[in-house]
């Protein structure tokens, strides 16, 4: 595609890998309101670890490639004025929920206001943030119109192409995952599809409308959430029966069409959040989504369930829970990445605290300062053998594979609880 000048708004887990790939073919401005994030990226460092230093260095340019007339390259900035020459704006900001699980569109609205300040005639604004059906045209476009003074689908156009980033996954990277695209007019849809098709080697799928693309994204994670909730409930039932859930799943998995989901904690910025967006919109239409919300309730309570199961095991071995020292391995929302957003592992820590236990958190992937700021809990530099009455493996980081986990127990009577179901039989006393 000729004469494409991209501005990418939001440089997190989604935005940065996308900016790097586009910058191999087009001039790209990467914009973020966090000055420290822009500085670290200009220095060639990505603390999310989604893009390594060599890949970042291969596309970095010192100045604005739009203004200089460069054909490719990536420039980072926090200055809105640097975006003025772009004609394609891609928004990849977070869409969280509040403590009542209500969608929070503030980052999306603020990003739309930023784009509206520099939006020109003929420009296209593409949203990648996960939203409920209708959010792009009902919530974002009016902001663009108000700030820019331009008219939608006459002066500027919109598209939606939901992100499909999987943090920490080095196999299913951005170009290797098929991309859904859409546009506000047939011509815009074709342009948006062509833009993504130029970098996505896995291909694209052009949805019939923006609302269809929005709905497709939000049900992807809702489907996973419900399936995980089902096996989590199975784990609760089979634990009561004294049956190993993972052995049951292995046996059932011999059938060709059995879905291979495993029990566990469901956090992160996608699966643990997106179903609430769909639920909220359903309720706006007068429908109460029973299955979606039931799955959410069950999954949101798994951290407390794990803590209670660990406490039961301690009591069964005459270990005094109040004042007991517990080691929890892992605090990220998933393995082998530093992402702590909406981690449900912290629920285990808080629930054990209610029982009077003292919990040490060890996670070599995280920045302890970020954990402290986000959740108010402390991480230790390294655990000491023979110190704890209980050890809980909450996250299956590869770094934990070589640990002799039971050696951290203070007595042979100490318990090991395996949340992820990765330890060998005999190496744990309880698991989901």
Coordinates of C-alpha atoms in Angstrom, one line a residue:
X1 CA 0.0 0.0 0.0
X2 CA 1.3 3.4 -1.0
X3 CA 1.4 6.7 1.0
X4 CA 0.6 4.9 4.3
X5 CA 1.7 6.8 7.4
X6 CA 0.8 5.0 10.6
X7 CA 0.4 6.4 14.1
X8 CA 0.0 3.7 16.8
X9 CA -1.6 4.8 20.1
X10 CA -0.6 2.7 23.1
X11 CA 2.6 0.8 23.3
X12 CA 1.9 -2.1 25.7
X13 CA 1.7 -5.8 25.0
X14 CA -0.5 -5.3 22.0
X15 CA 0.7 -2.0 20.5
X16 CA 4.5 -2.4 20.5
X17 CA 4.7 -5.8 18.6
X18 CA 2.3 -4.4 16.1
X19 CA 4.2 -1.2 15.7
X20 CA 7.5 -3.1 15.1
X21 CA 5.9 -5.2 12.3
X22 CA 4.3 -2.3 10.6
X23 CA 7.5 -0.3 10.8
X24 CA 9.3 -2.9 8.6
X25 CA 7.0 -1.8 5.7
X26 CA 5.8 1.7 6.6
X27 CA 6.8 4.8 8.5
X28 CA 5.3 4.5 12.0
X29 CA 4.9 6.8 15.0
X30 CA 4.5 4.9 18.3
X31 CA 2.7 7.1 20.8
X32 CA 2.2 6.6 24.5
X33 CA 1.2 9.0 27.3
X34 CA 3.8 7.4 29.7
X35 CA 7.0 9.3 29.2
X36 CA 9.1 6.6 31.0
X37 CA 7.7 4.0 28.5
X38 CA 8.7 6.1 25.5
X39 CA 12.2 6.7 27.0
X40 CA 12.8 3.0 27.6
X41 CA 11.7 2.1 24.1
X42 CA 13.9 4.8 22.6
X43 CA 16.7 3.2 24.5
X44 CA 15.9 -0.1 22.8
X45 CA 14.4 -1.9 25.9
X46 CA 11.0 -3.4 26.2
X47 CA 10.1 -4.3 29.8
X48 CA 7.2 -6.4 28.7
X49 CA 9.7 -8.7 26.9
X50 CA 7.3 -9.1 23.9
X51 CA 10.0 -7.6 21.6
X52 CA 13.7 -8.3 22.0
X53 CA 16.3 -5.6 21.7
X54 CA 17.6 -6.7 18.3
X55 CA 14.1 -6.6 16.7
X56 CA 13.5 -3.2 18.2
X57 CA 16.8 -1.8 17.1
X58 CA 16.2 -3.1 13.5
X59 CA 13.3 -0.6 13.0
X60 CA 14.1 2.3 15.3
X61 CA 14.8 5.7 13.7
X62 CA 16.0 8.8 15.4
X63 CA 13.5 11.3 14.0
X64 CA 9.8 11.4 12.9
X65 CA 9.7 9.3 9.7
X66 CA 6.5 11.0 8.5
X67 CA 8.1 14.4 8.5
X68 CA 11.4 13.2 7.0
X69 CA 9.7 11.3 4.2
X70 CA 11.2 7.9 5.3
X71 CA 9.6 4.9 3.7
X72 CA 9.9 2.7 6.9
X73 CA 10.9 3.0 10.5
X74 CA 9.6 3.4 14.0
X75 CA 9.8 6.6 16.1
X76 CA 8.5 6.8 19.7
X77 CA 6.9 9.9 21.2
X78 CA 4.6 11.3 23.8
X79 CA 4.0 14.5 21.8
X80 CA 0.6 14.7 20.1
X81 CA 2.0 17.2 17.5
X82 CA 4.2 14.4 16.2
X83 CA 1.1 12.5 15.0
X84 CA -0.2 15.2 12.7
X85 CA 1.1 13.8 9.4
X86 CA -0.4 10.3 9.9
X87 CA -3.3 9.1 7.8
X88 CA -3.8 5.7 9.6
X89 CA -4.4 5.8 13.4
X90 CA -4.4 2.5 15.3
X91 CA -5.6 2.5 18.9
X92 CA -4.4 -0.3 21.2
X93 CA -5.1 1.0 24.7
X94 CA -6.4 -1.1 27.6
X95 CA -10.1 -1.7 28.2
X96 CA -10.3 -2.7 31.9
X97 CA -13.2 -3.0 34.3
X98 CA -13.7 -1.4 37.7
X99 CA -14.1 -3.1 41.0
X100 CA -17.8 -3.7 40.3
X101 CA -16.8 -5.4 37.0
X102 CA -18.3 -2.5 34.9
X103 CA -16.5 -1.7 31.6
X104 CA -14.1 1.3 31.9
X105 CA -13.8 3.1 28.5
X106 CA -11.8 6.0 29.8
X107 CA -8.5 5.0 28.1
X108 CA -10.4 4.5 24.9
X109 CA -12.1 7.9 25.1
X110 CA -8.9 9.7 26.0
X111 CA -7.1 8.0 23.1
X112 CA -10.0 9.0 20.8
X113 CA -9.6 12.6 22.0
X114 CA -5.9 12.5 21.2
X115 CA -6.5 11.2 17.7
X116 CA -9.3 13.8 17.2
X117 CA -6.8 16.6 17.8
X118 CA -4.8 15.6 14.7
X119 CA -7.4 13.8 12.5
X120 CA -7.5 15.0 8.9
X121 CA -9.8 14.4 6.0
X122 CA -9.6 11.0 4.5
X123 CA -7.9 9.5 7.5
X124 CA -8.8 6.1 9.0
X125 CA -9.0 5.3 12.7
X126 CA -8.6 1.6 13.5
X127 CA -9.4 0.3 17.0
X128 CA -7.9 -3.0 18.3
X129 CA -9.0 -2.7 22.0
X130 CA -11.5 -5.4 23.1
X131 CA -14.9 -3.8 23.5
X132 CA -18.6 -4.7 23.4
X133 CA -20.4 -4.7 20.0
X134 CA -21.2 -1.1 19.1
X135 CA -18.4 0.6 21.1
X136 CA -16.4 1.8 18.1
X137 CA -19.3 3.6 16.4
X138 CA -21.4 4.5 19.4
X139 CA -18.7 5.5 21.9
X140 CA -15.5 6.3 20.1
X141 CA -16.6 7.9 16.8
X142 CA -18.7 10.6 18.4
X143 CA -15.5 11.6 20.4
X144 CA -13.6 11.8 17.1
X145 CA -16.3 13.9 15.5
X146 CA -16.6 16.3 18.5
X147 CA -12.8 16.9 18.9
X148 CA -12.0 17.1 15.2
X149 CA -15.1 18.8 13.8
X150 CA -15.1 16.3 11.0
X151 CA -18.0 14.1 9.9
X152 CA -17.8 10.3 10.1
X153 CA -17.9 8.4 6.9
X154 CA -17.6 11.6 4.9
X155 CA -14.4 13.2 6.2
X156 CA -12.9 10.3 8.1
X157 CA -13.5 6.6 8.5
X158 CA -13.2 3.9 11.1
X159 CA -12.1 0.2 11.3
X160 CA -11.9 -2.5 13.9
X161 CA -9.4 -5.3 14.0
X162 CA -9.3 -7.0 17.4
X163 CA -6.0 -7.8 18.9
X164 CA -5.0 -11.4 19.3
X165 CA -1.8 -11.1 21.2
X166 CA -0.9 -13.9 23.6
X167 CA 1.6 -12.4 26.2
X168 CA 4.7 -14.6 26.6
X169 CA 3.9 -16.8 23.6
X170 CA 6.9 -16.7 21.3
X171 CA 5.3 -19.2 18.8
X172 CA 2.0 -17.5 18.1
X173 CA 3.3 -14.0 17.5
X174 CA 1.4 -11.1 15.9
X175 CA 2.1 -12.0 12.3
X176 CA 1.4 -15.7 12.8
X177 CA -2.2 -15.3 14.0
X178 CA -5.0 -14.8 11.5
X179 CA -6.4 -11.3 11.9
X180 CA -10.1 -10.3 11.8
X181 CA -10.6 -6.9 10.0
X182 CA -13.5 -4.6 9.3
X183 CA -14.4 -1.1 8.2
X184 CA -17.2 1.5 8.4
X185 CA -17.7 1.4 4.6
X186 CA -16.9 -1.3 2.1
X187 CA -14.0 0.7 0.7
X188 CA -12.6 1.3 4.2
X189 CA -13.0 -2.4 5.0
X190 CA -11.0 -3.3 1.9
X191 CA -8.2 -0.8 2.8
X192 CA -8.0 -1.9 6.4
X193 CA -7.9 -5.6 5.3
X194 CA -5.2 -4.8 2.8
X195 CA -3.1 -3.0 5.4
X196 CA -3.1 -5.9 7.8
X197 CA -2.7 -8.5 5.1
X198 CA 0.5 -6.8 4.1
X199 CA 2.2 -7.9 7.4
X200 CA 0.1 -10.8 8.7
X201 CA 1.6 -13.9 7.1
X202 CA -1.3 -16.1 8.6
X203 CA -3.8 -14.1 6.5
X204 CA -6.9 -12.0 7.4
X205 CA -10.6 -12.5 7.6
X206 CA -12.7 -9.5 6.6
X207 CA -15.9 -9.3 8.8
X208 CA -19.1 -8.0 7.4
X209 CA -19.2 -5.1 9.8
X210 CA -17.4 -3.4 12.7
X211 CA -20.0 -4.8 15.1
X212 CA -19.5 -8.3 13.9
X213 CA -15.7 -8.0 14.4
X214 CA -16.2 -6.5 17.9
X215 CA -18.6 -9.4 18.8
X216 CA -16.2 -12.0 17.4
X217 CA -13.4 -10.8 19.6
X218 CA -15.4 -10.6 22.8
X219 CA -16.8 -14.1 22.5
X220 CA -13.3 -15.6 21.9
X221 CA -12.3 -15.0 25.5
X222 CA -15.8 -15.6 26.9
X223 CA -15.8 -19.0 25.3
X224 CA -12.5 -19.9 27.0
X225 CA -13.6 -18.5 30.3
X226 CA -16.7 -20.7 30.3
X227 CA -14.8 -23.8 29.4
X228 CA -12.2 -23.2 32.1
X229 CA -15.0 -22.5 34.6
X230 CA -16.5 -25.9 33.7
X231 CA -13.2 -27.8 34.4
X232 CA -12.7 -25.7 37.6
X233 CA -16.1 -26.9 38.8
X234 CA -15.1 -30.5 37.9
X235 CA -12.0 -30.1 40.0
X236 CA -14.1 -29.0 43.0
X237 CA -16.4 -32.0 42.5
X238 CA -13.6 -34.6 42.0
X239 CA -11.6 -33.2 44.9
X240 CA -14.6 -34.0 47.2
X241 CA -14.7 -37.5 45.7
X242 CA -11.0 -38.1 46.1
X243 CA -10.5 -38.4 42.3
X244 CA -7.5 -36.8 40.5
X245 CA -9.0 -34.3 38.1
X246 CA -6.0 -34.4 35.7
X247 CA -6.2 -38.1 35.4
X248 CA -9.9 -37.8 34.5
X249 CA -9.2 -35.2 31.9
X250 CA -6.4 -37.3 30.4
X251 CA -8.8 -40.3 30.1
X252 CA -11.6 -38.1 28.6
X253 CA -9.1 -36.5 26.2
X254 CA -8.7 -39.8 24.4
X255 CA -11.9 -38.9 22.5
X256 CA -11.2 -36.9 19.4
X257 CA -13.6 -34.1 20.0
X258 CA -13.0 -33.6 23.8
X259 CA -11.8 -30.0 24.4
X260 CA -8.4 -30.0 26.3
X261 CA -9.1 -27.4 29.0
X262 CA -7.4 -27.6 32.4
X263 CA -8.4 -26.1 35.8
X264 CA -6.6 -23.1 37.1
X265 CA -6.7 -19.4 37.9
X266 CA -8.2 -17.1 35.2
X267 CA -6.7 -13.6 35.2
X268 CA -5.0 -11.3 32.8
X269 CA -6.4 -8.5 30.7
X270 CA -8.5 -10.7 28.4
X271 CA -10.2 -13.8 29.6
X272 CA -10.8 -12.5 33.1
X273 CA -12.2 -9.1 31.8
X274 CA -13.7 -9.4 28.4
X275 CA -16.8 -11.4 29.4
X276 CA -18.0 -8.5 31.5
X277 CA -18.0 -6.3 28.4
X278 CA -20.4 -8.7 26.7
X279 CA -22.5 -9.1 29.8
X280 CA -22.9 -5.4 30.3
X281 CA -24.0 -4.9 26.7
X282 CA -26.5 -7.8 27.0
X283 CA -27.9 -6.2 30.1
X284 CA -28.3 -2.9 28.3
X285 CA -30.6 -4.8 25.9
X286 CA -32.6 -6.3 28.8
X287 CA -31.0 -9.8 28.8
X288 CA -29.3 -11.2 31.9
X289 CA -26.5 -13.6 30.6
X290 CA -26.6 -16.4 33.1
X291 CA -23.9 -18.7 31.8
X292 CA -21.4 -16.0 31.1
X293 CA -21.7 -14.5 34.6
X294 CA -21.8 -17.8 36.3
X295 CA -18.5 -18.7 34.7
X296 CA -17.1 -15.4 35.8
X297 CA -18.2 -15.9 39.4
X298 CA -16.8 -19.4 39.6
X299 CA -13.4 -18.4 38.1
X300 CA -13.1 -15.2 40.2
X301 CA -13.4 -17.4 43.3
X302 CA -10.7 -20.0 42.5
X303 CA -7.9 -18.2 44.3
X304 CA -10.0 -18.3 47.5
X305 CA -10.8 -22.0 46.9
X306 CA -7.1 -22.8 46.5
X307 CA -6.2 -21.1 49.7
X308 CA -9.0 -22.9 51.6
X309 CA -7.9 -26.3 50.2
X310 CA -4.3 -25.6 51.3
X311 CA -5.5 -24.6 54.8
X312 CA -7.5 -27.9 55.0
X313 CA -4.4 -29.9 54.2
X314 CA -2.4 -28.0 56.8
X315 CA -5.1 -28.6 59.5
X316 CA -5.2 -32.3 58.5
X317 CA -1.5 -32.5 59.4
X318 CA -1.9 -30.6 62.6
X319 CA 0.0 -27.6 61.2
X320 CA -1.1 -24.4 63.0
X321 CA -2.4 -22.1 60.3
X322 CA -2.3 -18.8 62.2
X323 CA 1.3 -17.6 62.0
X324 CA 2.3 -20.3 59.5
X325 CA 4.8 -19.3 56.8
X326 CA 3.7 -20.0 53.3
X327 CA 5.7 -19.7 50.1
X328 CA 3.9 -18.9 46.9
X329 CA 5.7 -19.5 43.6
X330 CA 4.6 -17.1 41.0
X331 CA 2.4 -14.0 41.0
X332 CA 2.0 -13.2 37.2
X333 CA -1.3 -14.0 35.6
X334 CA 0.3 -16.7 33.4
X335 CA 3.6 -18.5 33.0
X336 CA 6.8 -17.2 31.5
X337 CA 5.9 -13.5 31.2
X338 CA 6.1 -10.5 33.5
X339 CA 2.4 -9.5 33.1
X340 CA 0.7 -9.1 36.5
X341 CA -2.5 -7.4 35.2
X342 CA -5.6 -8.8 36.9
X343 CA -3.6 -11.7 38.3
X344 CA -5.8 -14.0 40.4
X345 CA -2.8 -15.5 42.2
X346 CA -2.9 -12.5 44.5
X347 CA -6.3 -13.8 45.8
X348 CA -4.5 -16.7 47.3
X349 CA -2.2 -14.4 49.2
X350 CA -5.0 -12.3 50.5
X351 CA -7.2 -15.2 51.6
X352 CA -4.3 -16.9 53.4
X353 CA -3.7 -13.6 55.1
X354 CA -7.3 -13.7 56.4
X355 CA -6.4 -17.1 58.0
X356 CA -3.5 -15.4 59.8
X357 CA -0.8 -17.0 57.6
X358 CA 2.3 -15.1 56.4
X359 CA 3.0 -15.5 52.7
X360 CA 6.3 -15.0 50.9
X361 CA 5.9 -14.5 47.1
X362 CA 8.8 -15.5 44.8
X363 CA 8.6 -14.7 41.1
X364 CA 11.8 -14.1 39.1
X365 CA 9.7 -12.7 36.2
X366 CA 8.3 -9.7 37.9
X367 CA 9.3 -6.2 39.0
X368 CA 8.7 -6.2 42.8
X369 CA 8.1 -2.5 42.7
X370 CA 5.2 -2.9 40.2
X371 CA 3.7 -5.8 42.3
X372 CA 3.9 -3.6 45.4
X373 CA 2.3 -0.6 43.7
X374 CA -0.5 -2.7 42.0
X375 CA -1.4 -5.1 44.8
X376 CA 0.3 -3.9 48.0
X377 CA 2.2 -7.1 48.5
X378 CA 5.9 -7.8 48.7
X379 CA 8.1 -10.2 46.7
X380 CA 11.2 -11.9 48.0
X381 CA 14.5 -12.1 46.1
X382 CA 14.8 -15.9 46.7
X383 CA 13.2 -18.5 49.0
X384 CA 15.2 -20.3 51.7
X385 CA 15.0 -24.0 52.1
X386 CA 13.5 -25.5 55.2
X387 CA 11.5 -22.3 56.0
X388 CA 7.8 -22.9 55.2
X389 CA 4.9 -24.9 56.5
X390 CA 3.3 -24.9 53.1
X391 CA 4.4 -24.2 49.4
X392 CA 1.9 -23.3 46.7
X393 CA 3.0 -23.5 43.1
X394 CA 0.6 -20.8 41.6
X395 CA 2.3 -20.2 38.2
X396 CA 4.2 -22.8 36.1
X397 CA 7.2 -20.7 35.1
X398 CA 9.9 -22.7 33.4
X399 CA 12.3 -21.3 36.0
X400 CA 10.5 -23.3 38.7
X401 CA 10.9 -26.7 36.8
X402 CA 14.3 -27.3 38.4
X403 CA 13.4 -26.4 41.9
X404 CA 13.1 -29.1 44.6
X405 CA 9.9 -27.6 45.8
X406 CA 9.5 -29.8 48.9
X407 CA 12.9 -28.8 50.1
X408 CA 11.4 -25.4 51.0
X409 CA 9.1 -27.1 53.6
X410 CA 10.3 -26.7 57.2
X411 CA 9.3 -30.3 58.2
X412 CA 8.5 -33.5 56.3
X413 CA 5.0 -32.8 57.3
X414 CA 4.8 -29.6 55.3
X415 CA 2.4 -29.5 52.3
X416 CA 2.9 -28.7 48.6
X417 CA -0.1 -27.6 46.7
X418 CA 0.1 -27.6 42.9
X419 CA -2.3 -25.1 41.3
X420 CA -1.2 -25.8 37.7
X421 CA -1.1 -29.6 37.8
X422 CA 2.5 -29.8 36.5
X423 CA 4.2 -31.7 39.4
X424 CA 4.7 -35.4 39.3
X425 CA 2.6 -37.7 41.6
X426 CA 4.3 -37.8 45.0
X427 CA 5.7 -34.3 44.6
X428 CA 2.5 -32.6 45.8
X429 CA -0.1 -33.1 48.5
X430 CA -3.0 -31.4 46.7
X431 CA -3.8 -29.8 43.4
X432 CA -6.7 -28.5 41.3

